[in-house]
Every structure is written in structure tokens, then in C-alpha cells.
mmCIF file of C-alpha atoms in Angstrom:
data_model
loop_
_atom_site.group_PDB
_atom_site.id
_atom_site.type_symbol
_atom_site.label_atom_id
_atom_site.label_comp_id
_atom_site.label_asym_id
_atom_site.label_seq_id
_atom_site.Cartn_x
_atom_site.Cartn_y
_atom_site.Cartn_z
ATOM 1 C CA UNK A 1 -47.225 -71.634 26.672
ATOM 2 C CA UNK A 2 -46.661 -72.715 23.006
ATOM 3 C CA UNK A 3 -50.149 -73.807 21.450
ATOM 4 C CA UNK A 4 -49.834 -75.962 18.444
ATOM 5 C CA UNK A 5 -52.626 -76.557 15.943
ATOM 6 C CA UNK A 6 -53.385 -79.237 13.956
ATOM 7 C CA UNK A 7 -54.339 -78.063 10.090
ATOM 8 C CA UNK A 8 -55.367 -80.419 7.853
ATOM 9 C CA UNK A 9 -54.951 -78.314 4.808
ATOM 10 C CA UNK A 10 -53.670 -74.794 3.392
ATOM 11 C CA UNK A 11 -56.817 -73.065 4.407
ATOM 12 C CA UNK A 12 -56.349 -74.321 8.039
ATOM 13 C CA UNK A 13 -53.263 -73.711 8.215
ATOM 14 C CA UNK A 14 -53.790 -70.029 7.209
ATOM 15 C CA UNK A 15 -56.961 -70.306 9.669
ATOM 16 C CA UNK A 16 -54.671 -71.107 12.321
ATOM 17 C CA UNK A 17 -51.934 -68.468 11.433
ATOM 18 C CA UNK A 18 -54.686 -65.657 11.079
ATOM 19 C CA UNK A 19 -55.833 -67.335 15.033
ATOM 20 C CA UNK A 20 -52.249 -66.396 16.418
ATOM 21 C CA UNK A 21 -51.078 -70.135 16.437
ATOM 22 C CA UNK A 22 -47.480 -70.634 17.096
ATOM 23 C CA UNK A 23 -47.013 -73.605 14.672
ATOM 24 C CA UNK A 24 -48.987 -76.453 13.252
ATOM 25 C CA UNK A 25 -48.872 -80.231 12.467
ATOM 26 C CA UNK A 26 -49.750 -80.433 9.023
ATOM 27 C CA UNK A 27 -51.417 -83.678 8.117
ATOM 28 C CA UNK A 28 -54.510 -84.774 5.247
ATOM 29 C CA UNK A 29 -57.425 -86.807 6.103
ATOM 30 C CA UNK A 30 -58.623 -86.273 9.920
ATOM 31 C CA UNK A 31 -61.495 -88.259 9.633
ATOM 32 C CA UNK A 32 -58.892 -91.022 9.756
ATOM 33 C CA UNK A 33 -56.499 -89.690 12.387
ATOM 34 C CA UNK A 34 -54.298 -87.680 9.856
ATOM 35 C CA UNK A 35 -52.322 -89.037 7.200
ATOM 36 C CA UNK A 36 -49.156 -87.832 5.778
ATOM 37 C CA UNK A 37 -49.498 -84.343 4.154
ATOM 38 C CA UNK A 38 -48.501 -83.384 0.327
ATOM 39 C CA UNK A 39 -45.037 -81.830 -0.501
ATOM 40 C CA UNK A 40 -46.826 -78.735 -1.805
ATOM 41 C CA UNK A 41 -48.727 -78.339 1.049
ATOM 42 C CA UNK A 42 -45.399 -78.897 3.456
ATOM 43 C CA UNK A 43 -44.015 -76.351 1.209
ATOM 44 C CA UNK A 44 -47.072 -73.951 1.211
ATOM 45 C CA UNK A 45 -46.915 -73.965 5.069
ATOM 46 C CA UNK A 46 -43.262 -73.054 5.092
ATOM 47 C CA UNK A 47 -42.157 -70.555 2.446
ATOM 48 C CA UNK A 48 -45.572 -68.830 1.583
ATOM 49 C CA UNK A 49 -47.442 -68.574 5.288
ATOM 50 C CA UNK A 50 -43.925 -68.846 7.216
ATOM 51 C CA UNK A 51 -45.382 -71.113 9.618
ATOM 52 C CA UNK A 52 -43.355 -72.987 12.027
ATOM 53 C CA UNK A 53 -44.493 -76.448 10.389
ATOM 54 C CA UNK A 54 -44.474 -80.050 12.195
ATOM 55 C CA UNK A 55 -45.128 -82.602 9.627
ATOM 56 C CA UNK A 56 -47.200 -85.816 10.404
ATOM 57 C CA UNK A 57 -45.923 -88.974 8.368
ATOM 58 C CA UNK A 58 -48.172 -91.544 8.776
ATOM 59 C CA UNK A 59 -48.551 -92.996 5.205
ATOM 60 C CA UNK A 60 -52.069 -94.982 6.290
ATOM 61 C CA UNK A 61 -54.610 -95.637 8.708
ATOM 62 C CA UNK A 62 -54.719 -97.762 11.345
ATOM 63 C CA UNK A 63 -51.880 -99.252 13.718
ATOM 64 C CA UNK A 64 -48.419 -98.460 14.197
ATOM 65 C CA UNK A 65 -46.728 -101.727 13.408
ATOM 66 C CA UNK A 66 -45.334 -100.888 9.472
ATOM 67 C CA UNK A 67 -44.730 -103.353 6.648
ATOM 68 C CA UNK A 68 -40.971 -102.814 5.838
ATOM 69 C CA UNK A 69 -42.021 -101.691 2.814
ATOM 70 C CA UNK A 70 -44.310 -99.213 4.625
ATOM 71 C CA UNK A 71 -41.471 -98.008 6.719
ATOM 72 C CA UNK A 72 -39.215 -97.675 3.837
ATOM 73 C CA UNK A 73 -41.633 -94.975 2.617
ATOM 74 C CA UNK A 74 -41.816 -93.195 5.843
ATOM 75 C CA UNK A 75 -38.493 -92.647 5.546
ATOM 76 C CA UNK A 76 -38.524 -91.234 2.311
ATOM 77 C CA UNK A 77 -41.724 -88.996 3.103
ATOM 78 C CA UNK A 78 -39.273 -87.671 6.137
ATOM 79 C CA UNK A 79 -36.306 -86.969 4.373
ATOM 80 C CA UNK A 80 -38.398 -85.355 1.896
ATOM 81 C CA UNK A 81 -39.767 -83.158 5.071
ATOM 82 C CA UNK A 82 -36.112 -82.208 5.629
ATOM 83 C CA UNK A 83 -35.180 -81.461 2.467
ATOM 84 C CA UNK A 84 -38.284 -78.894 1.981
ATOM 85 C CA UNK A 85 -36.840 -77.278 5.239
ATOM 86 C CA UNK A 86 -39.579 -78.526 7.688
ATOM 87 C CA UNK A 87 -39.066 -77.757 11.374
ATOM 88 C CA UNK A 88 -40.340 -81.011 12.471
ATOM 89 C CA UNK A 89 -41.978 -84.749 11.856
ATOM 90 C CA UNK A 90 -44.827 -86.595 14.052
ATOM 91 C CA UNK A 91 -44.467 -90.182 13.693
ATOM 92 C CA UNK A 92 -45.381 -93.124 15.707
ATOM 93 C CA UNK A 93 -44.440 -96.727 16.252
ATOM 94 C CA UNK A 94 -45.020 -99.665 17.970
ATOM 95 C CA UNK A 95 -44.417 -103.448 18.289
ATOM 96 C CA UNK A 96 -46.751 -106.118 17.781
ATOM 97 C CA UNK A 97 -47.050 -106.280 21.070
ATOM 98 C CA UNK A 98 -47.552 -102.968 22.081
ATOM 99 C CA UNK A 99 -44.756 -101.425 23.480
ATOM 100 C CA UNK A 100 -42.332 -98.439 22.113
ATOM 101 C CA UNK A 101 -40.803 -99.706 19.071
ATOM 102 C CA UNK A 102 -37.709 -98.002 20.187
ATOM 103 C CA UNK A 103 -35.234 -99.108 16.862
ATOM 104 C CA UNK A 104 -37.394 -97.568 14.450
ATOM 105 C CA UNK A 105 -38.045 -94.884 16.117
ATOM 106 C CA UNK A 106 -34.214 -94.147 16.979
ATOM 107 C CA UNK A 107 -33.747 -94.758 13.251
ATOM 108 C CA UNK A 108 -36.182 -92.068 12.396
ATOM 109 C CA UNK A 109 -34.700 -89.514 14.943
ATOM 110 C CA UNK A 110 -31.198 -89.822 13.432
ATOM 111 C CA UNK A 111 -32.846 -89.731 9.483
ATOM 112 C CA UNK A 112 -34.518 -86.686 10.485
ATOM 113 C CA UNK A 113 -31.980 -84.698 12.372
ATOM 114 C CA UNK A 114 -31.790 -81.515 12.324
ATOM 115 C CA UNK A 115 -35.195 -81.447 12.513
ATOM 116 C CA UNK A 116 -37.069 -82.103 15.854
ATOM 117 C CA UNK A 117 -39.036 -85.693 16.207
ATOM 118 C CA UNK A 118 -42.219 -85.606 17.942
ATOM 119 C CA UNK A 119 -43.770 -89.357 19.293
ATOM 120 C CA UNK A 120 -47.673 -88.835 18.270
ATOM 121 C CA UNK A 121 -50.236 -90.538 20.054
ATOM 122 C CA UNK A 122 -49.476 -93.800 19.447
ATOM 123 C CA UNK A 123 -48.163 -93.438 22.197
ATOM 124 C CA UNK A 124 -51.652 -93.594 24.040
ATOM 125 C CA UNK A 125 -51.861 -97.274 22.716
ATOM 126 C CA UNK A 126 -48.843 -98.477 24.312
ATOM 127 C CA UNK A 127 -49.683 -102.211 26.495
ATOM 128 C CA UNK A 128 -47.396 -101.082 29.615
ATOM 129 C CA UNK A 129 -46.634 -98.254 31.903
ATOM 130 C CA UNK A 130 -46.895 -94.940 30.478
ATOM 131 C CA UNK A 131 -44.129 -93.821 32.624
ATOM 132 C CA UNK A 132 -41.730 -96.970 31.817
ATOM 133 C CA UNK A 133 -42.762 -95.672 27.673
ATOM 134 C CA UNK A 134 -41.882 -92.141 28.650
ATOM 135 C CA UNK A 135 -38.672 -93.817 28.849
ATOM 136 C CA UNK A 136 -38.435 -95.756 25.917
ATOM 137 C CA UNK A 137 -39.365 -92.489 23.993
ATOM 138 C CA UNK A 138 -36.737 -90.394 25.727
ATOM 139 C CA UNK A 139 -33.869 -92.902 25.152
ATOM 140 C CA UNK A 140 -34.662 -93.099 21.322
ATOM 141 C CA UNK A 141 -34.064 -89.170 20.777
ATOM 142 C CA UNK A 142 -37.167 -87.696 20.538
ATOM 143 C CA UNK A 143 -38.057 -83.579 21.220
ATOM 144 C CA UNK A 144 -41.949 -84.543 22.754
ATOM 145 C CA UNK A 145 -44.525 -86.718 23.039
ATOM 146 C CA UNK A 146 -47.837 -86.086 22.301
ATOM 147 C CA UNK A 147 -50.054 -87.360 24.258
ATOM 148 C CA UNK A 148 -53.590 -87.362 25.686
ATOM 149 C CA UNK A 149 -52.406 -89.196 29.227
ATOM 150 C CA UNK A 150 -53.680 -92.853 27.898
ATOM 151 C CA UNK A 151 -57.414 -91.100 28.198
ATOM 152 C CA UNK A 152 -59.725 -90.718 25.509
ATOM 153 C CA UNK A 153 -58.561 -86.473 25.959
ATOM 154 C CA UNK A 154 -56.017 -85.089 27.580
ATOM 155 C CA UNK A 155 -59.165 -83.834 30.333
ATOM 156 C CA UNK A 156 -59.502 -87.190 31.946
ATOM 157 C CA UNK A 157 -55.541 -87.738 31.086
ATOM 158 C CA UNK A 158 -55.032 -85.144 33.823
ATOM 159 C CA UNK A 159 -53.282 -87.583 36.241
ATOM 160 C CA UNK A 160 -51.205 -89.304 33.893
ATOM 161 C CA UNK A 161 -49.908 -86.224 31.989
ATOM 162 C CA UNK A 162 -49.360 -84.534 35.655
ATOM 163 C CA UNK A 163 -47.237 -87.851 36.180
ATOM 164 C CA UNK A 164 -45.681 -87.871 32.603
ATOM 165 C CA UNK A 165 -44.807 -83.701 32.985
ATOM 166 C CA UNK A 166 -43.206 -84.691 36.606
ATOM 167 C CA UNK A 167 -41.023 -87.515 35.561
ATOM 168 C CA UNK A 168 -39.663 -86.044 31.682
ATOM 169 C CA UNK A 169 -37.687 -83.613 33.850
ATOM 170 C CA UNK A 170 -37.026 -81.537 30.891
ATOM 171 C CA UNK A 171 -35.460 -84.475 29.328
ATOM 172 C CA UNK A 172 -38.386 -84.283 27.036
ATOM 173 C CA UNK A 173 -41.235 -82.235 25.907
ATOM 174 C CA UNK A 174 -44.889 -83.229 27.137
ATOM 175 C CA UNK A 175 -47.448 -81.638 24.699
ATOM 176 C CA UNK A 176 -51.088 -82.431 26.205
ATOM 177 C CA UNK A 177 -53.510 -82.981 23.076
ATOM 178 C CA UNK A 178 -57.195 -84.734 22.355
ATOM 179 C CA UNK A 179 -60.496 -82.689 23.405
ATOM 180 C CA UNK A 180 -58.132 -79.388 24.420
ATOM 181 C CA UNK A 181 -60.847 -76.500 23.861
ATOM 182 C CA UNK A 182 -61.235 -73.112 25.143
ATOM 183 C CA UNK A 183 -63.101 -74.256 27.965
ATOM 184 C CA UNK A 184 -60.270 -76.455 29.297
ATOM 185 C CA UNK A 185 -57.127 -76.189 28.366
ATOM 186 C CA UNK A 186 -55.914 -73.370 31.064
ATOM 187 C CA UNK A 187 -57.242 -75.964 33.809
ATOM 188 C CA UNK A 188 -55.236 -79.114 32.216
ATOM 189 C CA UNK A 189 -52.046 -76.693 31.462
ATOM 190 C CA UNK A 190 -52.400 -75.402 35.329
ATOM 191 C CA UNK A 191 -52.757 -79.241 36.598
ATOM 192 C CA UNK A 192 -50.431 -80.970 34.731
ATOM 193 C CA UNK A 193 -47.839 -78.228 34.548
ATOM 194 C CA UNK A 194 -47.295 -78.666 30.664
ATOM 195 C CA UNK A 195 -45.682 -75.611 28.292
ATOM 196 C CA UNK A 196 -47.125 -76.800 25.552
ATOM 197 C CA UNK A 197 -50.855 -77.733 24.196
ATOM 198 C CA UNK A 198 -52.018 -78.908 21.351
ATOM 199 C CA UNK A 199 -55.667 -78.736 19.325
ATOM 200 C CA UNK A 200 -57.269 -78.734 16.518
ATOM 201 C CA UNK A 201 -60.211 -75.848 17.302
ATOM 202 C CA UNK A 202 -62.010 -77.425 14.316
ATOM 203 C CA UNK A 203 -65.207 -77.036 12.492
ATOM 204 C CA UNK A 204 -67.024 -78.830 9.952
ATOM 205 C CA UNK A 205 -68.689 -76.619 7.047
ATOM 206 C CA UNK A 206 -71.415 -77.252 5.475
ATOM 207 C CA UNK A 207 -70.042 -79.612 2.289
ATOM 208 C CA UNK A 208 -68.781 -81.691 5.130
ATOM 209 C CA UNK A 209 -64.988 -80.425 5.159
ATOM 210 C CA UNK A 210 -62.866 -80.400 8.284
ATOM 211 C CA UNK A 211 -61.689 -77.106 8.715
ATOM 212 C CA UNK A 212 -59.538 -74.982 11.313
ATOM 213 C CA UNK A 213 -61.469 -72.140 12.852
ATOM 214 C CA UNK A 214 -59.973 -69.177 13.106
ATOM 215 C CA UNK A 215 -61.948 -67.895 15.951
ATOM 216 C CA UNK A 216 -61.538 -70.791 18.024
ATOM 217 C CA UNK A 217 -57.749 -70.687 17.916
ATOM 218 C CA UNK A 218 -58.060 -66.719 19.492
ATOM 219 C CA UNK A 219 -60.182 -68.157 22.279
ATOM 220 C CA UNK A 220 -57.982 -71.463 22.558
ATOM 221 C CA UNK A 221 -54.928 -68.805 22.986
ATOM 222 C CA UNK A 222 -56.756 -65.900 24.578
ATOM 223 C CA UNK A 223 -57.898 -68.215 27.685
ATOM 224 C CA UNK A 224 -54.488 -69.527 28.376
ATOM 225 C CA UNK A 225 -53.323 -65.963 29.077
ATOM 226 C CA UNK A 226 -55.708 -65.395 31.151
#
């Protein structure tokens, strides 16, 4: 079981290294849904913690449907990510009318490569079939999708990511994310039959910051090898 950890700055990111974590999605601004992270933070992750690093681009909040101009700079932010040595980018996009914008996202896949491409949740938006978008997202490239099942958390996403897991096949990876705590994320990996989980064990201080906890990551990992 690989358990990914979403850090929303240096000191999460070394919160969730000093937790066990196997790798992060780095991202900024959480209270927003994550935005793309800074190149000195990328590069922080990589060559100072060694952390096996998945970069979210997302360069604003809000929907998935990009300006071209908007698009142009996610492209730049990714080859940026590659350049820096980054093992991965999260990105995310749709059509107006909700479905898998599958041409962008192929374009992204091939920008990108060698790195891996993970389909965030905008994928839990999509206005069709999560199984016929499983497709869509497997014939444009991508590593994984992360996903919640099309559920406000991946806990009442159990069907659907059960259903998601069955069909990939291996084709693609399933990583089962949103509400994933210490509490339930050995029951969703057992019933879905996922490898990989994702969470952000967070906490919020007392200046209001969104920080990893390191304690919660042990527990997150400590009851999925139980």
C-alpha cells in the first residue's frame, strides 16, 4: 500500500516525511483546493528532503475549463516541474460540458513525459459515467486517477471506487482520496481493493495555518498494516 500525502508547504512536507509518507503532492493554498506550488518549494521537496514529489498545477481556483492563456501557463508550470526533476504532475481538465477533456489532457501527458501524470479530482465533477471517464482518462496516458468515487470522500465513494479499481485492470492506477483518516482508510483499501491512498492528515494551528501532522501520518500508515 503506497500512502501519499498532500503537503501544502515545506514544513508539511517535512511533517509528512518525519510521518513515514511515501511521497507527497505538493500544492499552496488548501483552503482553495490547492493551487500550483512554488519552484523553490518543488525544489525543496526534491533535492533537500528527497521526497518522492507529485506536483499539483492548477494555476487558480475554481473549474477545470482553462482560458488558453491559462493553459498556456500550465504548461509552462509543468515543464518547469520536469526540468526541476519532479517525479510527477496532478492536473485536471474538463469540457464545458463536463466530460474528460481528453486533448488537453493527452497534450499534458506527452509535455510531461518522463514524468508520471496523475488526473486529480476533477475527475469527481465529470457529467457522465464514472466508468465510461475511467476510460477517457486511460486512453489519454495518464499513471492514476485520483479520486473520491464521485462522493463527497472516498468513504461513501466505496462502491464506485470498488467499480473504478475492478474495471482499470491495471491499465491505470486508482488512488482513493477525500476524508481518508486513520479510522477508515484500512476498511475503504480492503473494500475497494486499491494499492494506493491518499490524505492529507491535517491540522490547523493556532494562527490559522494548514499544516501536515506528523502524528497523524504514523497512525494513517500504522493502521493500514495492521
Amino acid at each position: 500500500m503506497i500512502v501519499e500525502i498532500c503537503a501544502n508547504s515545506r514544513q508539511s512536507a517535512a511533517n509528512a516525511l518525519a510521518g513515514g509518507a511515501q511521497r507527497i503532492e505538493l500544492c499552496r493554498r488548501l483552503d482553495v483546493g490547492g493551487l500550483t506550488p512554488s519552484a523553490e518549494d518543488i525544489d525543496y521537496c526534491l533535492h533537500t528532503l528527497h521526497l518522492r514529489t507529485h506536483v499539483l498545477v492548477r494555476p487558480r481556483e475554481g473549474d477545470f475549463c482553462y482560458t488558453p492563456a491559462e493553459f498556456q501557463q500550465l504548461c509552462r508550470d509543468v515543464e518547469l516541474c520536469r526540468t526541476l526533476g519532479a517525479h510527477a504532475v496532478v492536473v485536471g481538465f474538463l469540457t464545458p460540458d463536463g466530460l474528460v477533456d481528453t486533448v488537453r489532457t493527452r497534450q499534458v501527458v506527452q509535455l510531461a513525459a518522463p514524468m508520471q501524470v496523475t488526473f486529480h479530482r476533477a475527475f469527481d465533477e465529470v457529467k457522465c459515467d464514472p466508468l465510461l471517464a475511467l476510460e477517457q482518462v486511460i486512453s489519454t496516458g495518464c499513471h492514476r486517477i485520483l479520486t473520491s468515487g464521485c462522493c463527497p470522500d472516498a468513504e461513501q465513494g466505496i462502491p464506485t471506487l470498488r467499480a473504478l479499481q475492478s474495471t482499470a485492470q491495471g491499465r491505470i492506477t486508482i488512488l482513493a482520496g477525500a476524508g481518508i483518516t486513520p479510522a477508515n482508510a484500512a476498511r475503504i483499501a480492503q473494500e475497494t481493493g486499491v494499492t494506493e491512498i491518499h490524505g492529507s492528515c491535517k491540522t490547523t494551528l493556532p494562527d490559522g495555518t494548514i499544516q501536515t501532522d506528523t502524528e497523524t501520518v504514523k497512525q494513517l500508515i500504522k493502521s493500514l498494516s495492521l
